[in-house]
mmCIF file with all atom_site columns, C-alpha atoms in Angstrom:
data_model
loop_
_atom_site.group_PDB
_atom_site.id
_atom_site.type_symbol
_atom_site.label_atom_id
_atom_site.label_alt_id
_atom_site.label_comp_id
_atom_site.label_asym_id
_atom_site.label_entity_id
_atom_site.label_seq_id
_atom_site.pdbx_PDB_ins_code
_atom_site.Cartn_x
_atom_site.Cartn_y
_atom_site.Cartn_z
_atom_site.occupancy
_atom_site.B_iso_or_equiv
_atom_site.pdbx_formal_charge
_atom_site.auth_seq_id
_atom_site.auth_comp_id
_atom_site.auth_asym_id
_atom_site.auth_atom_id
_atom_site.pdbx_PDB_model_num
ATOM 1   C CA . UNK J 1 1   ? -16.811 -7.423  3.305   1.00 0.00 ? 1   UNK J CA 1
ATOM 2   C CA . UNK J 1 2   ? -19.540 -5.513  4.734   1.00 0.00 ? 2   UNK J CA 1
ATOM 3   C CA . UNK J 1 3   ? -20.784 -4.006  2.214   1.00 0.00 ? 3   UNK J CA 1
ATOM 4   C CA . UNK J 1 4   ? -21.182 -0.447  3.520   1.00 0.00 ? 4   UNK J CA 1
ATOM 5   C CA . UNK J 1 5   ? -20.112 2.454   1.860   1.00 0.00 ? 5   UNK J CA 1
ATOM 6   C CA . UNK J 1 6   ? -19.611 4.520   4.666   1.00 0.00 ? 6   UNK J CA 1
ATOM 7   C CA . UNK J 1 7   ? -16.113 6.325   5.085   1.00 0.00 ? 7   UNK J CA 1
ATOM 8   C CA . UNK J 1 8   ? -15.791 7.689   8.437   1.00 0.00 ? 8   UNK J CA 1
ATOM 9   C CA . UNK J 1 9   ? -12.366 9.937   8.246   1.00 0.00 ? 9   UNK J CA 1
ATOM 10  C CA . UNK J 1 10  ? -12.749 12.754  5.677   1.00 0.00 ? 10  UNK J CA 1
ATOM 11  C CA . UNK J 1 11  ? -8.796  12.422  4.209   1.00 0.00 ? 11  UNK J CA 1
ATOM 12  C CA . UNK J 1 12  ? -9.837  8.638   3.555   1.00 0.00 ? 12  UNK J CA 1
ATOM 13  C CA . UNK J 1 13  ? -13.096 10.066  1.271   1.00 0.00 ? 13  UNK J CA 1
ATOM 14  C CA . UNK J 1 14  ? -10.487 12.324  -0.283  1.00 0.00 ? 14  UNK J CA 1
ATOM 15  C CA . UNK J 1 15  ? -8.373  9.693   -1.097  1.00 0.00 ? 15  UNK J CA 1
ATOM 16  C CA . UNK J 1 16  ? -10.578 7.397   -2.772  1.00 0.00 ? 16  UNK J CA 1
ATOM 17  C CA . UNK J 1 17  ? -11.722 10.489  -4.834  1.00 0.00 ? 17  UNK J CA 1
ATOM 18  C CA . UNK J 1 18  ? -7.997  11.004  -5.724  1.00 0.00 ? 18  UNK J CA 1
ATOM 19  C CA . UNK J 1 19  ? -7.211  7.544   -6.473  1.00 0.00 ? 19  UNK J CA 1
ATOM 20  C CA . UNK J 1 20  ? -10.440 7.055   -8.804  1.00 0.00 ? 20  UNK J CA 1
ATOM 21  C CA . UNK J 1 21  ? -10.135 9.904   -10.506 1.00 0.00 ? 21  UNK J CA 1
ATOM 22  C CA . UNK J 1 22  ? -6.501  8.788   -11.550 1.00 0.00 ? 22  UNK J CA 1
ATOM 23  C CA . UNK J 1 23  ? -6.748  5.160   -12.163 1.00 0.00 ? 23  UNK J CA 1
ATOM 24  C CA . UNK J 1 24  ? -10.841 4.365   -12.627 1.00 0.00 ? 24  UNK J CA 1
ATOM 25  C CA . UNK J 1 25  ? -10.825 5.195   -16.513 1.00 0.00 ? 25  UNK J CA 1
ATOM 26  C CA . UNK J 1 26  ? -6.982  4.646   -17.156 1.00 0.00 ? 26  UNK J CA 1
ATOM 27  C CA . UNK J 1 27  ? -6.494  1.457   -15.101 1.00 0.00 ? 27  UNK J CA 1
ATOM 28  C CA . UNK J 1 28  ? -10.403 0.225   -15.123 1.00 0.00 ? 28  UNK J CA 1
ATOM 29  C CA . UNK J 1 29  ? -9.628  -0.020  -11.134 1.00 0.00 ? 29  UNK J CA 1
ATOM 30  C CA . UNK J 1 30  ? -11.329 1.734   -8.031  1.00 0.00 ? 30  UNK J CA 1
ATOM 31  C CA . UNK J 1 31  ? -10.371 1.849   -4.698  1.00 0.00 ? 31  UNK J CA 1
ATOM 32  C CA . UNK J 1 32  ? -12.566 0.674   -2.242  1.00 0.00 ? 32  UNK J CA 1
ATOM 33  C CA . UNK J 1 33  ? -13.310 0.872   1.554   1.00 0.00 ? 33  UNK J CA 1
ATOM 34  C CA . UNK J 1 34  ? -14.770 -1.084  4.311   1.00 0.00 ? 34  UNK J CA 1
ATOM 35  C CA . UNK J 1 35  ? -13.186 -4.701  3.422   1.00 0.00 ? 35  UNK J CA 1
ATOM 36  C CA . UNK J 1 36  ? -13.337 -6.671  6.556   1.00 0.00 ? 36  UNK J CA 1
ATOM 37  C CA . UNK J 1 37  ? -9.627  -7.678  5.312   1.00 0.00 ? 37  UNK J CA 1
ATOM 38  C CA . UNK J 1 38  ? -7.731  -6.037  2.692   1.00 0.00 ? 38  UNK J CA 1
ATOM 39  C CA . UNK J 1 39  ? -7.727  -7.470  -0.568  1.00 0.00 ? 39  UNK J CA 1
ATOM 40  C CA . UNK J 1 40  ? -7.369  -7.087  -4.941  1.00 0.00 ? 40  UNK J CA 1
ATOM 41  C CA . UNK J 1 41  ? -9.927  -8.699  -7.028  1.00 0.00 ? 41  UNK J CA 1
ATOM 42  C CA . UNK J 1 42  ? -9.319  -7.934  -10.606 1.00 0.00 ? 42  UNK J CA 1
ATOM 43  C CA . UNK J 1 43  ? -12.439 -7.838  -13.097 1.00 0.00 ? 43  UNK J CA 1
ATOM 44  C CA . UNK J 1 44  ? -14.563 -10.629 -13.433 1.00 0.00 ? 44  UNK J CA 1
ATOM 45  C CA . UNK J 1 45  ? -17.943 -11.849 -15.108 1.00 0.00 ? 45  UNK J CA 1
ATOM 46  C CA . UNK J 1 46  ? -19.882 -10.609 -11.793 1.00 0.00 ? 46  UNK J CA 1
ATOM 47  C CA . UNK J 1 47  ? -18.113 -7.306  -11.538 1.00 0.00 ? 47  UNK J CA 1
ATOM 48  C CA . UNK J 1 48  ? -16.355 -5.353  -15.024 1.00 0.00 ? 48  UNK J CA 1
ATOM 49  C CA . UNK J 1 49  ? -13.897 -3.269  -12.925 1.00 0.00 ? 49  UNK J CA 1
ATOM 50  C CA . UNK J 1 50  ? -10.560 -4.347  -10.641 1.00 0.00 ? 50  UNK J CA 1
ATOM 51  C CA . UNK J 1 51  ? -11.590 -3.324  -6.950  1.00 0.00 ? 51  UNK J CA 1
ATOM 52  C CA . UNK J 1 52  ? -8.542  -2.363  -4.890  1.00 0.00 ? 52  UNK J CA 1
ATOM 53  C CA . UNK J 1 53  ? -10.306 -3.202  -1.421  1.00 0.00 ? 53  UNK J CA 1
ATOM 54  C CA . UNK J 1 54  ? -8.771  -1.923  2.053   1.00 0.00 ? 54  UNK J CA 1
ATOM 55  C CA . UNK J 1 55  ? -10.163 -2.574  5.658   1.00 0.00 ? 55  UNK J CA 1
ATOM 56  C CA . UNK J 1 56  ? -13.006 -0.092  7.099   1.00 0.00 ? 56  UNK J CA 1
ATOM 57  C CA . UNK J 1 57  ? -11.890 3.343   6.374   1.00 0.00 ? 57  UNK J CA 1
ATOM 58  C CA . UNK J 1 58  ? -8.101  2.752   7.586   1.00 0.00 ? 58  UNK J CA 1
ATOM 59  C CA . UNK J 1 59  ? -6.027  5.516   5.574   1.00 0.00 ? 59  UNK J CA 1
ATOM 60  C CA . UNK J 1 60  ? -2.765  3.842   6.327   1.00 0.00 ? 60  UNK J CA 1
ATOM 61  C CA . UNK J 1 61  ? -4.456  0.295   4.645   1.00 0.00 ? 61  UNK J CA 1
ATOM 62  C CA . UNK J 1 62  ? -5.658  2.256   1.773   1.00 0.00 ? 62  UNK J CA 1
ATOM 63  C CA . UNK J 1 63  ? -1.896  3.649   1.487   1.00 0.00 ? 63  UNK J CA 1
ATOM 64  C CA . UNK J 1 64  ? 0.064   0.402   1.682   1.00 0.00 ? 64  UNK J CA 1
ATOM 65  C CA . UNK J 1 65  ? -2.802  -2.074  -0.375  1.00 0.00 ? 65  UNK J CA 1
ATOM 66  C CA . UNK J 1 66  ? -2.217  0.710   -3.263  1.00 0.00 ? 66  UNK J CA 1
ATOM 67  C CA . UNK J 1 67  ? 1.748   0.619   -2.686  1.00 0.00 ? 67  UNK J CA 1
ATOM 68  C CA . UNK J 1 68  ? 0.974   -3.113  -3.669  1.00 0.00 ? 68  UNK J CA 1
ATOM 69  C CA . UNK J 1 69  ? -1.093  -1.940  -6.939  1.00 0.00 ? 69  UNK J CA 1
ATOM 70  C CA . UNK J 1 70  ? 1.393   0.286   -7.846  1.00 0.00 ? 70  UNK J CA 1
ATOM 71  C CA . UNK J 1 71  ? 4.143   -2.128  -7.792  1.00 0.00 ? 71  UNK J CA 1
ATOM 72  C CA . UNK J 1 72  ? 1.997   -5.234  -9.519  1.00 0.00 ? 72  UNK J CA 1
ATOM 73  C CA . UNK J 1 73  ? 2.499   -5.467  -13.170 1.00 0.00 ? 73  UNK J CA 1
ATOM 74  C CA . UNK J 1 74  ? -0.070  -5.807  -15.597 1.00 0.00 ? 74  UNK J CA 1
ATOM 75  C CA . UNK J 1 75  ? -0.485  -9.692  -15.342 1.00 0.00 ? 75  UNK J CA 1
ATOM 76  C CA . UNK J 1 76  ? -0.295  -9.227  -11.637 1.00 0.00 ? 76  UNK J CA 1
ATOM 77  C CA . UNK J 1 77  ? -3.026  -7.389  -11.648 1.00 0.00 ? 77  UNK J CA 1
ATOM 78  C CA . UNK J 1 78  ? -5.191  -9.881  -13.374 1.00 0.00 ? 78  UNK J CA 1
ATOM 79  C CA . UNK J 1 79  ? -4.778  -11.738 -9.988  1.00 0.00 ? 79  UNK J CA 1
ATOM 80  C CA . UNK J 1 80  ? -6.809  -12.115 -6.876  1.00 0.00 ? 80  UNK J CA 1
ATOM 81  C CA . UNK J 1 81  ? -4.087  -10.420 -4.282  1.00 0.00 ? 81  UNK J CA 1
ATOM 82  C CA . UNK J 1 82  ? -1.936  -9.873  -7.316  1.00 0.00 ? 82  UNK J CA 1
ATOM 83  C CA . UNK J 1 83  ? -0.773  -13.553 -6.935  1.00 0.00 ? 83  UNK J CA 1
ATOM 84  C CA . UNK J 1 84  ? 1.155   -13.361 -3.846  1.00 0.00 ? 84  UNK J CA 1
ATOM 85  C CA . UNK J 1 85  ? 1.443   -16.027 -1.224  1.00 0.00 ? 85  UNK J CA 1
ATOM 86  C CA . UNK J 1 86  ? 0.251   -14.442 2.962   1.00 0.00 ? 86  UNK J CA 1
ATOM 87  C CA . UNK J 1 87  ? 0.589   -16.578 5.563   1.00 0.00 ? 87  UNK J CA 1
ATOM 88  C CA . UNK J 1 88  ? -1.686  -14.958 7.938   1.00 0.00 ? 88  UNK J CA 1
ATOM 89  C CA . UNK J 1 89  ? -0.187  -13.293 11.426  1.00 0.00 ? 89  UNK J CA 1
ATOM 90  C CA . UNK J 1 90  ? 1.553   -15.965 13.499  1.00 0.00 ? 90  UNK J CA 1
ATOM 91  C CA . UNK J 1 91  ? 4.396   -16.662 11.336  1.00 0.00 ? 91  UNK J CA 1
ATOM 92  C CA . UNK J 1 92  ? 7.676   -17.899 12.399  1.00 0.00 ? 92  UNK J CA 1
ATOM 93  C CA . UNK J 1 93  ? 11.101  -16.437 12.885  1.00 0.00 ? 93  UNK J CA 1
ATOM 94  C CA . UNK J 1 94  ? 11.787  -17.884 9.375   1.00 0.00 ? 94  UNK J CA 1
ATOM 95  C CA . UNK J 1 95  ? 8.141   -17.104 7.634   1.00 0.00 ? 95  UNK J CA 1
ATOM 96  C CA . UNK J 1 96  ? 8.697   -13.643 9.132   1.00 0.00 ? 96  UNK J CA 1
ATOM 97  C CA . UNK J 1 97  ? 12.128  -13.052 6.821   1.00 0.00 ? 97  UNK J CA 1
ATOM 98  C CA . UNK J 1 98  ? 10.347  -14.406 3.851   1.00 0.00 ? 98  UNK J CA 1
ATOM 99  C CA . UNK J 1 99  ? 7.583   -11.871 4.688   1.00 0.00 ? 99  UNK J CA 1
ATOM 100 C CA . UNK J 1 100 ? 10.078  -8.841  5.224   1.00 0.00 ? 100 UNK J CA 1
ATOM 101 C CA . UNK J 1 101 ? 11.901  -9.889  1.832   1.00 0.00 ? 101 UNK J CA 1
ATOM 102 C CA . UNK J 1 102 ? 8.208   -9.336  0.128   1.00 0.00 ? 102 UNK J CA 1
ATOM 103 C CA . UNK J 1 103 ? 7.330   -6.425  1.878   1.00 0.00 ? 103 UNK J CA 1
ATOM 104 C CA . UNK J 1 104 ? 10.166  -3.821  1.297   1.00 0.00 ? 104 UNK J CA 1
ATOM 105 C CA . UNK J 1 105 ? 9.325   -2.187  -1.924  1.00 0.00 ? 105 UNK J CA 1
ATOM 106 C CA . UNK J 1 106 ? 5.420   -2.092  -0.958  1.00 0.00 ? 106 UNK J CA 1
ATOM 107 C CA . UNK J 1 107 ? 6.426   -0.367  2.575   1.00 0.00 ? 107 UNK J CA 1
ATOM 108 C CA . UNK J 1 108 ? 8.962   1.905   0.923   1.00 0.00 ? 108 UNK J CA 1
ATOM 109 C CA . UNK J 1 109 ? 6.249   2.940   -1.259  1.00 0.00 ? 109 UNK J CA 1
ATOM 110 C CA . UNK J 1 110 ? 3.776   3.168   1.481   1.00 0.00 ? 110 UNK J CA 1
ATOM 111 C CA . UNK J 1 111 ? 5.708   5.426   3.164   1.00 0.00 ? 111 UNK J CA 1
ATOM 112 C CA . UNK J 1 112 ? 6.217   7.859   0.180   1.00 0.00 ? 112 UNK J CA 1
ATOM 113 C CA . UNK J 1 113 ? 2.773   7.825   -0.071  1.00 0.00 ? 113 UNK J CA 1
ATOM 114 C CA . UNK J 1 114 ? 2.345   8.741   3.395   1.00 0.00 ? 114 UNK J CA 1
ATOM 115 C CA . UNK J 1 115 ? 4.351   11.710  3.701   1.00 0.00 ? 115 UNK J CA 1
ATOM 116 C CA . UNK J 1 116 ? 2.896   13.101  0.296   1.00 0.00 ? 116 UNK J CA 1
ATOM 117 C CA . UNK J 1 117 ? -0.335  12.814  2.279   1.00 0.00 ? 117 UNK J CA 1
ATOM 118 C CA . UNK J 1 118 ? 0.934   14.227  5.185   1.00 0.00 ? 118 UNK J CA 1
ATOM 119 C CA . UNK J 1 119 ? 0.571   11.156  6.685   1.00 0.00 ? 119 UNK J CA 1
ATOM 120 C CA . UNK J 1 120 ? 2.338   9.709   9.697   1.00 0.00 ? 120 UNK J CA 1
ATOM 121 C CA . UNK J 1 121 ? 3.941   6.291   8.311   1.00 0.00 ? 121 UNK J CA 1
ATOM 122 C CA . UNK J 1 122 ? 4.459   3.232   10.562  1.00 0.00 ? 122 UNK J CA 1
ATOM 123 C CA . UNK J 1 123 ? 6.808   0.144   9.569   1.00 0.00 ? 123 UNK J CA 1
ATOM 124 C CA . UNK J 1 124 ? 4.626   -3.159  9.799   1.00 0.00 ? 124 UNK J CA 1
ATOM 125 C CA . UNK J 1 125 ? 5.910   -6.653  10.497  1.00 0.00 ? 125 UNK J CA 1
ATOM 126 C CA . UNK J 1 126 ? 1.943   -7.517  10.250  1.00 0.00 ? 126 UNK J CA 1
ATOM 127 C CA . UNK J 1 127 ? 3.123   -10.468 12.962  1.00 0.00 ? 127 UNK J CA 1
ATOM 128 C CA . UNK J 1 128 ? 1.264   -9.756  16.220  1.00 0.00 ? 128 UNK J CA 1
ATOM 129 C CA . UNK J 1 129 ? 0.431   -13.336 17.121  1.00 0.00 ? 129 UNK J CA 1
ATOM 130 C CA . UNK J 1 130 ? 3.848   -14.099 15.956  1.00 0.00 ? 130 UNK J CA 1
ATOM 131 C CA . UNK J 1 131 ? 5.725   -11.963 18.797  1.00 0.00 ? 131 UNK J CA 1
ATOM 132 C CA . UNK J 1 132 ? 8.098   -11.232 16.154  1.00 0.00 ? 132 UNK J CA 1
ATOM 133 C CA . UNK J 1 133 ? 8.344   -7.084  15.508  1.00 0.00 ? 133 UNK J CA 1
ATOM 134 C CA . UNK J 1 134 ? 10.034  -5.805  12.537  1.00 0.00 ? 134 UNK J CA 1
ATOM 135 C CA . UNK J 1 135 ? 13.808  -6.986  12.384  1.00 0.00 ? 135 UNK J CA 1
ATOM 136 C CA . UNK J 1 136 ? 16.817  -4.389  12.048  1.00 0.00 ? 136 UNK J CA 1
ATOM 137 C CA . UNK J 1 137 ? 17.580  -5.022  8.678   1.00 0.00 ? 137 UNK J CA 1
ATOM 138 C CA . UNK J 1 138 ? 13.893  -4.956  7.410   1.00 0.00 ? 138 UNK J CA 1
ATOM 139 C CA . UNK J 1 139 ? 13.712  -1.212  8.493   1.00 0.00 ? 139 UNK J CA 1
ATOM 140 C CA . UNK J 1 140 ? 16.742  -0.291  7.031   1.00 0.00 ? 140 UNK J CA 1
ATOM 141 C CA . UNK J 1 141 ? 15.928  -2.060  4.262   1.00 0.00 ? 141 UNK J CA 1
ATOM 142 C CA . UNK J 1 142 ? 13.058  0.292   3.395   1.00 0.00 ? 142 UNK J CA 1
ATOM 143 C CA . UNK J 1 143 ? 14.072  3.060   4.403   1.00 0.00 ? 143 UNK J CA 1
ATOM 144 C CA . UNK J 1 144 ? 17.292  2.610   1.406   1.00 0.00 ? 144 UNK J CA 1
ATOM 145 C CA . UNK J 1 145 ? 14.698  1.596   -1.078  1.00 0.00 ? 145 UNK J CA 1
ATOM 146 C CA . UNK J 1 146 ? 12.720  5.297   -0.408  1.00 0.00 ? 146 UNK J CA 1
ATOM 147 C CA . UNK J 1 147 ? 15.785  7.034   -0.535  1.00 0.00 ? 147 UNK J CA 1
ATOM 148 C CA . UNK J 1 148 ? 16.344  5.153   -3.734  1.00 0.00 ? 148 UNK J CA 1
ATOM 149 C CA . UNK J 1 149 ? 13.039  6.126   -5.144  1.00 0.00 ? 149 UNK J CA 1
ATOM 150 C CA . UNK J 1 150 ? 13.882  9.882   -4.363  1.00 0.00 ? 150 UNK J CA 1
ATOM 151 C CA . UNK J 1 151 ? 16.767  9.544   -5.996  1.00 0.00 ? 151 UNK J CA 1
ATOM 152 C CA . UNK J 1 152 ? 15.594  7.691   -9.451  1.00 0.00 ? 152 UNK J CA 1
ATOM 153 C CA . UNK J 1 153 ? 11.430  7.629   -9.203  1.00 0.00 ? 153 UNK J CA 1
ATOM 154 C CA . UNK J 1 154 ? 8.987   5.446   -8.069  1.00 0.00 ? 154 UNK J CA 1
ATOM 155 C CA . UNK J 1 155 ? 6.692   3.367   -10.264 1.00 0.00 ? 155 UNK J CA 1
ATOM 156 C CA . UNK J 1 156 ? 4.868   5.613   -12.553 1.00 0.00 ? 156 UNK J CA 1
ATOM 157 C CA . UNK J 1 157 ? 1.665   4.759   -11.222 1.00 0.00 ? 157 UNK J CA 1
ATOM 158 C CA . UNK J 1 158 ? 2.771   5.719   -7.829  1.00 0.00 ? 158 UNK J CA 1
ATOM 159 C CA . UNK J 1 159 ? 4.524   8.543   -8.873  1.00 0.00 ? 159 UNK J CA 1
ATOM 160 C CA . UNK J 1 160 ? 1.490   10.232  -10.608 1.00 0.00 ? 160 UNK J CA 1
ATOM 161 C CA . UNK J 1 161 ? -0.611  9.212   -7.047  1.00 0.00 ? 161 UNK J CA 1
ATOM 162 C CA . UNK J 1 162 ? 2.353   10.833  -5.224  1.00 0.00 ? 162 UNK J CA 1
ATOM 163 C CA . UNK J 1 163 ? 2.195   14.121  -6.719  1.00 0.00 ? 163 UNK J CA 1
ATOM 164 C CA . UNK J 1 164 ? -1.298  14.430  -6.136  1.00 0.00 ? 164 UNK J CA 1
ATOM 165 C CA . UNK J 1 165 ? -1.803  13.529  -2.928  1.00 0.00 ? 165 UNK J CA 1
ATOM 166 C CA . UNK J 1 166 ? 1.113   16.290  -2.216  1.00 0.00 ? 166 UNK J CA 1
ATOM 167 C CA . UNK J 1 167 ? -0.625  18.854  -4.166  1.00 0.00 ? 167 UNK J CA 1
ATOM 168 C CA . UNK J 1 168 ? -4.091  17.438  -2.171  1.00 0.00 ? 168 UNK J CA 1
ATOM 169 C CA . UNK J 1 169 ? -2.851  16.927  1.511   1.00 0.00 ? 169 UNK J CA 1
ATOM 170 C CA . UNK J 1 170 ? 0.084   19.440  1.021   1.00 0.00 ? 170 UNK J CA 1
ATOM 171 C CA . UNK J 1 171 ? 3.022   16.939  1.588   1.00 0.00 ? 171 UNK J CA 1
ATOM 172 C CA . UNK J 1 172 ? 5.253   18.205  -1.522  1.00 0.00 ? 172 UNK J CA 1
ATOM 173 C CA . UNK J 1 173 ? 8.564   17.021  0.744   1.00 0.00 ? 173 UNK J CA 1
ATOM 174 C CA . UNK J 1 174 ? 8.215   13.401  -0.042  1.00 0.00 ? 174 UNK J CA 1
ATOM 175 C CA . UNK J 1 175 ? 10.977  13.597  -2.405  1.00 0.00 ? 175 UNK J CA 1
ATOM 176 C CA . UNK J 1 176 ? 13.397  14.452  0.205   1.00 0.00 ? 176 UNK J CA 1
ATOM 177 C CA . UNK J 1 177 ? 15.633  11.443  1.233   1.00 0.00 ? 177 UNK J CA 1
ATOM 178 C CA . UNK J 1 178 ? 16.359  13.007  4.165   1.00 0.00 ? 178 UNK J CA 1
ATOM 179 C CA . UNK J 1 179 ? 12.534  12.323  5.225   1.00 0.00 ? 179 UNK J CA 1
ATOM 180 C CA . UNK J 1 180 ? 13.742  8.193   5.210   1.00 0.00 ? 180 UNK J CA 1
ATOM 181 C CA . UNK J 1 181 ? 15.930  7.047   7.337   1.00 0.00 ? 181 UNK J CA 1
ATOM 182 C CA . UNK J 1 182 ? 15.767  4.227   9.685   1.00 0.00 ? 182 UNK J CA 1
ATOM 183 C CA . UNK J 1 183 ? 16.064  5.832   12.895  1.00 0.00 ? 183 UNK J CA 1
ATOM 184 C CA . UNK J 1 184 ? 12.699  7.167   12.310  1.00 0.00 ? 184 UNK J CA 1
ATOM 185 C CA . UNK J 1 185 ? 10.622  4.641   12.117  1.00 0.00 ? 185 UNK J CA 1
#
């Protein structure tokens, strides 16, 4: 990590304000930018809060490392990285489908989050050494499980993020299942 502070696109600033003003007191978490590589530290000796870190001022890594939060339960998030197993870009054909398996729900969520923000979402298969893109079945894959959170409702977490960021960045469709379907992405 760096160490700076500085946020660079405006709608990042915005969402960290958003975030910490949700989850700082209620979830003793904050949302942090600038992380050479993404990551979760929960509280510790040195530090007495959990520090949801993303890379630089990325708005689309702030979006998808707090689709992870949201999703983590509560020993989960007494974790580094929540617990979960990353084997780093380069992964094989058959790494790849463990990765995909993993990453539905989070990307689902991700791209809720996005269009409540008004942001543009993009499917990741986070695999660029690797050669391998995101397979069929991943992407329709998450685009079912958004239409399934439209339907029933996201994790509560994320659903109280949601509807601020849509009152915030003006993205109030986001419930819409029509907004997720594969052939978008």
């Amino acid at each position: 990590m760096s160490g700076s502070t500085a946020v660079f696109d405006p709608r990042t600033g915005q969402l960290m304000e958003i975030f910490n003003r949700l989850f700082a007191g209620s979830c003793n978490t904050r949302l942090i930018a600038d992380g050479d590589e993404p990551i979760y530290l929960p509280a510790d000796g040195q530090c007495g809060h959990h520090r949801l870190i993303f890379r630089h001022d990325y708005f689309s890594s702030a979006l998808h490392e707090i689709a992870h939060w949201c999703i983590a339960g509560e020993q989960r998030r007494l974790l580094v990285d929540f617990g979960y197993w990353y084997n780093p870009d380069g992964r094989t054909a058959r790494q790849q489908r463990a990765f995909e398996q993993v990453e539905v729900k989070p990307q689902a969520l991700e791209w809720m989050l996005s269009n409540a923000a008004g942001h543009r979402f993009r499917i990741s298969a986070d695999n660029l050494a690797g050669g391998v893109a995101a397979s069929e079945a991943f992407i329709a894959a998450v685009a079912e499980q958004a239409r399934n959170w439209c339907a029933a409702s996201p994790p509560p977490r994320a659903a109280l993020l949601a509807a601020a960021l849509a009152e915030a960045f003006g993205g109030g469709g986001y419930r819409d299942p029509g907004q997720y379907s594969a052939a978008s992405l």
